[in-house]
Amino acid sequence: MLAGLLKVAATDPKLKGMTANVGAGRLHLTGIDQVRPWAVGVLAHHAPVLLVTATGREAEDLTAELRAMLGEKVVWFPSWETLPHERLSPGVDTIGQRARVLDLIAGGSVSVVVTAARGFCQPLLETAEGREPIRLREGEEHDFAGLTEQLVFRAYNNVDMVARRGEFATRGGILDVFPTTADHPVRVEFWGDEVTEIRQFSVADQRTDPDIEVGSVEIYPARELPITGDIAQRAGELALKHPGNATLVELLTKISDRIPADGMEALIPALVDTRMVTLPELMPAGTHLVLVGPEKIRTRIADLAATDAEFLAAGWEAAAMGASGPVAAEGLDLAASAYRSYESLQVTAQKSGLPWWTFSPPGMFEADEAEVLPLDFEPGPTPRGDAAQIAEMMSLLLAHTTAGGRAAFIAPAQGAIKRMVERFAEAGIPAKAATPGWEPSPGEVTLYQALSHGGVVFPKVRKHRDAEALPLVVITETDLTGNRVGDIAGAKRRPARKRNRVDPLALKTGDFVVHETHGIGRFLKMAERTIHAGDETSRREYIVLEYAPAKRGQPADQLWVPMDSLELLSKYSGGESPTLSKMGGSDWKNTKKKARAAVREIAGELVELYAKRQSAPGHP
């Protein structure tokens, strides 16, 4: 959406001076936080960029801002949530996203990769069988049996009903699968070996959505290390060599049986001969490493290494006291997976011929020979909700646009854009909502629906037709209101912890429970079912709810909710005995629609009330 705005900003002499240094081995940039995404966006038009931040939140925020400028060519490389030697595995969504980014890097289809310090310093396999995705497209042919084998190899669980990422189920010629990188599962229908239809479906009721056409799907692995025959064999041999470490033997035995197990990633260096490398070594030639806040990144990497060492030491102490020990054992070399130091990463970049650039706030410099290039831009107006300062900002914008200058306002919501168009019109300022790629026009404020956390003034951009070269003023909704806006791009938002969460052990027969999709039901019982998945048999627990019958005179409907889907349920908190909802009916949707309308009405009344209070004169 901001491609046109970025194009105009790139004509500023200071940013042009930065691009004149493309290819320089060392460069230290200084400037305010607000200019960072613009500088990286301009640089990305000249060379691939690996952008590193100290924290994951910074990485996600910059990904969102850069994606608004460069689109899908910006990707976020997430870090493991676990330590390298911990007996826990990263989440399947993290593993899938990492595999996807590595696949895109190998294909040369990304301009900017953003990662945090942990993802920057943690080694990974240079290559791995099964890291590439399974690609399915309507009209193509795939061996159905071979496809299920490939899913198992990529550590997908064969279940009775798909409910979470990394699971698949088969029924006749139908394959349900929840890719590790997807927000929703898909149903793939086969006619023989031909894929005839791919549709998205709902986890809650397992129904496909006829309004959403998928057409194709990419299925990335659920484990960092798919278990090959060679890996299984080596795991069995190592189990025999270390009989004294029960924890290690248990883990290795599962791997030798080709059963993915929590913590198996900790043994990667011992199970494969493939070289362990860091992310910069997998980037294409000419990639510029840009480290935002280098001192913070250096400190973060040192802290990570210290934490991992303390974790191992604590594990051995616990083992000495009789607890299960760490997976590390004497004679088992796992050093290749340890975090790399900041200094070693610098050496790696230098050996790989990758420019090492750093970016710090004004006045902060690197203590080395790097040339310093100040990007001394000023922030845009920041009234942050103050009425007097908002009025002053409007006056400045009116004078600026009257003189032929250009200005841009950025907000992530369409409603905010519409409201600001009206407010600018009331202030006599010409304003127009932009379409994707639109450049800001002289003499008016151009409004962009995108995410940006701070405005900046580009003092001298190129002339537009006959307009004088005046500053380009960029303002964001955060500057205007003082509130942080927008969601993190590339990240999956965790569901909020419900206030009325259901405790299965506290439920009594007849209690009313609210299902997110089906509405109000009555608790009947807890039950178990036997689930057959190939040669394996397992027991699964369910909460059984009763709903109103679809038609009068028929028995009540029942819904069996798996225990691992409790987040879909909440306690009924109404004051009176409710009417049971109908499964799949429209009554619950209409109820929620009315509730939302009532909330909006109350919110509007509160806003009006607070506005009157603000404008009312106080007591002398």
XYZ file of C-alpha atoms in Angstrom, residues 113-419:
307
model
C 14.099 -11.265 5.982
C 13.439 -10.000 9.510
C 14.526 -11.939 12.594
C 15.330 -11.401 16.260
C 18.690 -11.950 17.945
C 17.776 -15.533 18.911
C 16.975 -16.515 15.314
C 20.144 -14.724 14.168
C 22.575 -16.558 16.455
C 21.023 -20.044 16.586
C 22.509 -22.575 14.124
C 20.282 -24.632 11.846
C 20.827 -27.372 9.290
C 22.200 -26.161 5.987
C 19.923 -28.621 4.190
C 17.317 -31.097 5.419
C 15.337 -33.746 3.594
C 11.641 -32.978 3.900
C 12.128 -29.258 4.563
C 10.601 -28.455 1.156
C 6.791 -28.269 1.115
C 4.265 -30.633 -0.378
C 2.455 -28.600 -3.030
C -1.051 -29.575 -4.070
C -3.051 -27.892 -6.802
C -6.447 -28.642 -8.301
C -6.114 -30.630 -11.524
C -2.747 -32.165 -10.610
C -2.202 -35.840 -9.870
C -0.681 -37.196 -6.659
C -0.458 -40.740 -5.361
C -2.854 -40.694 -2.402
C -1.043 -43.354 -0.375
C 2.325 -41.753 -1.093
C 0.954 -38.380 -0.015
C -0.088 -39.677 3.401
C 3.371 -41.255 3.798
C 4.972 -37.891 3.043
C 2.785 -36.215 5.653
C 3.810 -38.770 8.273
C 7.454 -38.264 7.272
C 7.015 -34.512 7.856
C 5.762 -35.346 11.366
C 2.048 -34.688 10.766
C -0.196 -36.665 13.144
C -2.807 -38.955 11.593
C -5.959 -38.298 13.635
C -9.647 -39.053 13.499
C -10.651 -35.382 13.158
C -8.345 -32.459 12.339
C -8.313 -29.838 15.096
C -4.876 -28.194 15.133
C -1.858 -27.454 12.957
C 0.264 -30.464 12.056
C -2.651 -32.920 11.847
C -4.293 -34.781 8.963
C -7.152 -37.236 8.513
C -8.294 -39.403 5.602
C -11.733 -40.697 4.646
C -12.002 -42.515 1.343
C -10.699 -40.124 -1.286
C -10.724 -37.100 1.019
C -7.704 -35.671 2.813
C -8.178 -33.154 5.632
C -4.942 -31.413 6.581
C -4.018 -28.433 8.749
C -0.748 -27.013 7.335
C 1.675 -25.635 9.911
C 1.693 -22.224 8.222
C -2.062 -21.881 7.642
C -4.766 -20.150 9.662
C -7.370 -22.753 8.673
C -7.316 -26.421 7.626
C -8.156 -27.502 4.082
C -10.080 -30.429 2.623
C -8.526 -31.990 -0.477
C -10.822 -34.176 -2.570
C -9.407 -36.782 -4.947
C -10.869 -38.620 -7.909
C -8.437 -41.462 -8.191
C -5.077 -39.701 -8.048
C -6.381 -36.360 -9.357
C -6.955 -33.464 -6.999
C -10.450 -32.279 -7.921
C -11.119 -29.694 -5.217
C -9.343 -27.926 -2.345
C -11.543 -26.105 0.159
C -11.000 -24.403 3.489
C -13.058 -25.775 6.372
C -13.874 -24.893 9.962
C -12.321 -26.764 12.881
C -15.430 -26.174 14.996
C -18.036 -27.887 12.796
C -15.783 -29.497 10.136
C -17.812 -27.847 7.357
C -16.201 -26.423 4.237
C -16.694 -22.765 3.377
C -18.213 -22.560 -0.128
C -17.405 -18.847 -0.400
C -13.628 -19.290 -0.077
C -11.786 -20.790 -3.043
C -8.340 -22.150 -2.212
C -7.273 -23.989 -5.366
C -3.793 -24.850 -4.049
C -2.000 -25.461 -0.763
C 1.579 -25.698 0.472
C 2.243 -28.085 3.361
C 5.440 -27.396 5.312
C 6.915 -29.819 7.886
C 5.949 -30.003 11.560
C 9.459 -30.883 12.751
C 12.827 -29.275 12.124
C 14.307 -32.729 11.494
C 12.113 -35.277 9.666
C 13.251 -38.794 10.615
C 14.905 -40.612 7.707
C 16.074 -44.217 7.752
C 19.668 -43.130 8.395
C 18.641 -40.929 11.323
C 16.570 -43.736 12.867
C 19.496 -46.137 12.539
C 21.959 -43.700 14.117
C 19.539 -43.016 16.970
C 19.364 -46.751 17.721
C 23.158 -47.013 17.739
C 23.515 -44.032 20.083
C 20.934 -45.505 22.469
C 23.150 -48.580 22.846
C 26.241 -46.418 23.470
C 24.666 -44.404 26.313
C 22.678 -46.882 28.434
C 23.345 -44.906 31.617
C 21.311 -41.844 30.587
C 17.680 -42.960 30.819
C 16.333 -39.666 29.467
C 18.574 -39.842 26.425
C 17.844 -43.526 25.798
C 14.096 -42.951 25.928
C 14.348 -40.115 23.411
C 16.694 -42.002 21.080
C 14.525 -45.123 21.201
C 11.496 -43.170 20.013
C 13.507 -41.631 17.179
C 14.850 -45.067 16.169
C 11.216 -46.201 15.939
C 10.516 -43.150 13.743
C 8.264 -41.569 16.356
C 8.734 -37.781 16.641
C 9.371 -36.876 20.268
C 9.543 -33.655 22.255
C 13.104 -32.417 22.527
C 14.459 -34.393 19.574
C 15.743 -31.155 18.003
C 18.366 -30.969 20.749
C 20.061 -34.041 19.234
C 20.318 -32.739 15.669
C 24.158 -32.418 15.686
C 24.526 -36.027 16.846
C 22.011 -37.487 14.391
C 23.125 -35.925 11.095
C 26.373 -35.133 9.326
C 24.927 -32.059 7.613
C 26.726 -28.827 8.426
C 25.112 -26.498 10.957
C 25.067 -22.883 9.773
C 23.523 -19.582 10.803
C 20.858 -17.695 8.874
C 23.286 -15.215 7.211
C 25.082 -18.131 5.522
C 21.846 -19.139 3.778
C 21.109 -15.661 2.435
C 21.828 -14.875 -1.237
C 25.051 -13.169 -2.308
C 25.040 -9.407 -1.796
C 22.684 -9.528 1.186
C 23.147 -6.585 3.543
C 22.919 -7.410 7.249
C 21.269 -4.504 9.089
C 21.388 -4.749 12.886
C 18.955 -2.417 14.645
C 20.373 -1.561 18.069
C 23.656 -3.494 17.809
C 24.533 -3.147 21.503
C 21.144 -4.520 22.527
C 21.600 -7.406 20.103
C 25.099 -8.120 21.446
C 23.757 -8.176 25.022
C 20.785 -10.342 24.077
C 23.005 -12.944 22.377
C 25.323 -13.073 25.404
C 22.309 -13.492 27.722
C 20.954 -16.339 25.604
C 24.269 -18.197 25.713
C 24.487 -17.726 29.481
C 20.900 -18.925 29.974
C 21.543 -22.063 27.932
C 24.714 -22.817 29.929
C 22.838 -22.293 33.221
C 20.051 -24.577 32.006
C 22.512 -27.380 31.271
C 24.272 -26.931 34.605
C 20.959 -27.004 36.476
C 19.998 -30.157 34.562
C 23.147 -31.984 35.708
C 22.618 -30.835 39.296
C 19.061 -32.143 39.200
C 20.296 -35.444 37.757
C 22.772 -35.795 40.625
C 19.857 -35.501 43.036
C 17.892 -38.262 41.321
C 15.829 -36.320 38.773
C 15.951 -37.027 35.042
C 19.056 -35.482 33.484
C 19.529 -33.420 30.344
C 19.737 -35.043 26.925
C 23.443 -34.165 26.739
C 25.787 -36.978 27.745
C 29.506 -37.558 27.967
C 30.852 -38.423 24.535
C 27.811 -36.928 22.754
C 28.904 -33.765 20.967
C 26.055 -31.252 20.711
C 28.225 -28.123 20.595
C 27.303 -27.407 16.970
C 23.783 -26.362 18.020
C 24.931 -23.871 20.676
C 24.246 -20.160 20.163
C 26.947 -18.355 18.166
C 28.595 -15.288 19.694
C 28.153 -11.786 18.283
C 31.825 -11.687 17.301
C 31.707 -15.029 15.497
C 28.673 -13.858 13.522
C 30.648 -10.806 12.418
C 33.468 -13.058 11.229
C 30.978 -15.304 9.406
C 29.467 -12.313 7.611
C 32.907 -11.079 6.608
C 33.936 -14.510 5.269
C 30.665 -14.741 3.336
C 31.209 -11.291 1.827
C 28.027 -9.878 3.364
C 28.010 -6.163 4.299
C 27.504 -5.620 8.056
C 25.489 -2.449 8.695
C 24.255 -1.214 12.054
C 21.499 1.250 12.975
C 21.413 3.164 16.282
C 19.601 6.206 17.713
C 21.202 9.618 17.093
C 24.418 10.144 19.038
C 25.206 6.440 19.483
C 28.204 5.099 17.568
C 29.870 1.740 17.040
C 33.277 1.379 18.668
C 35.031 0.237 15.503
C 36.190 1.487 12.156
C 32.722 1.643 10.565
C 31.910 4.828 8.690
C 29.044 6.793 10.281
C 26.185 8.081 8.153
C 23.633 10.228 10.038
C 20.032 10.021 8.832
C 18.990 13.041 10.869
C 15.300 13.209 10.001
C 12.768 14.837 12.312
C 9.616 13.066 13.517
C 6.256 14.160 12.154
C 3.743 16.087 14.293
C 2.776 14.127 17.425
C -0.253 15.681 19.152
C -1.047 12.343 20.842
C -4.669 13.177 21.545
C -4.110 16.739 22.830
C -6.860 18.924 21.322
C -4.733 22.077 21.209
C -1.852 20.281 19.526
C -4.223 18.623 17.038
C -5.520 22.084 16.094
C -1.923 23.287 15.699
C -1.136 20.267 13.503
C -4.132 21.054 11.300
C -2.948 24.649 10.911
C 0.546 23.499 9.924
C -0.861 21.017 7.386
C -3.138 23.675 5.916
C -0.208 26.048 5.407
C 1.970 23.203 4.070
C -0.554 21.960 1.505
C -1.518 25.517 0.488
C 2.143 26.062 -0.412
C 2.036 22.934 -2.611
C 3.661 20.571 -0.132
C 2.794 16.912 0.207
C 1.597 15.095 3.314
C 0.529 11.543 4.125
C -1.600 10.109 6.903
C -1.317 6.387 7.688
C -3.827 4.305 9.659
C -4.537 0.545 9.577
C -8.349 0.737 9.710
C -10.655 1.880 6.949
C -12.882 3.589 9.500
C -10.016 5.763 10.719
C -9.232 6.772 7.132
C -12.827 7.844 6.487
C -12.986 9.839 9.728
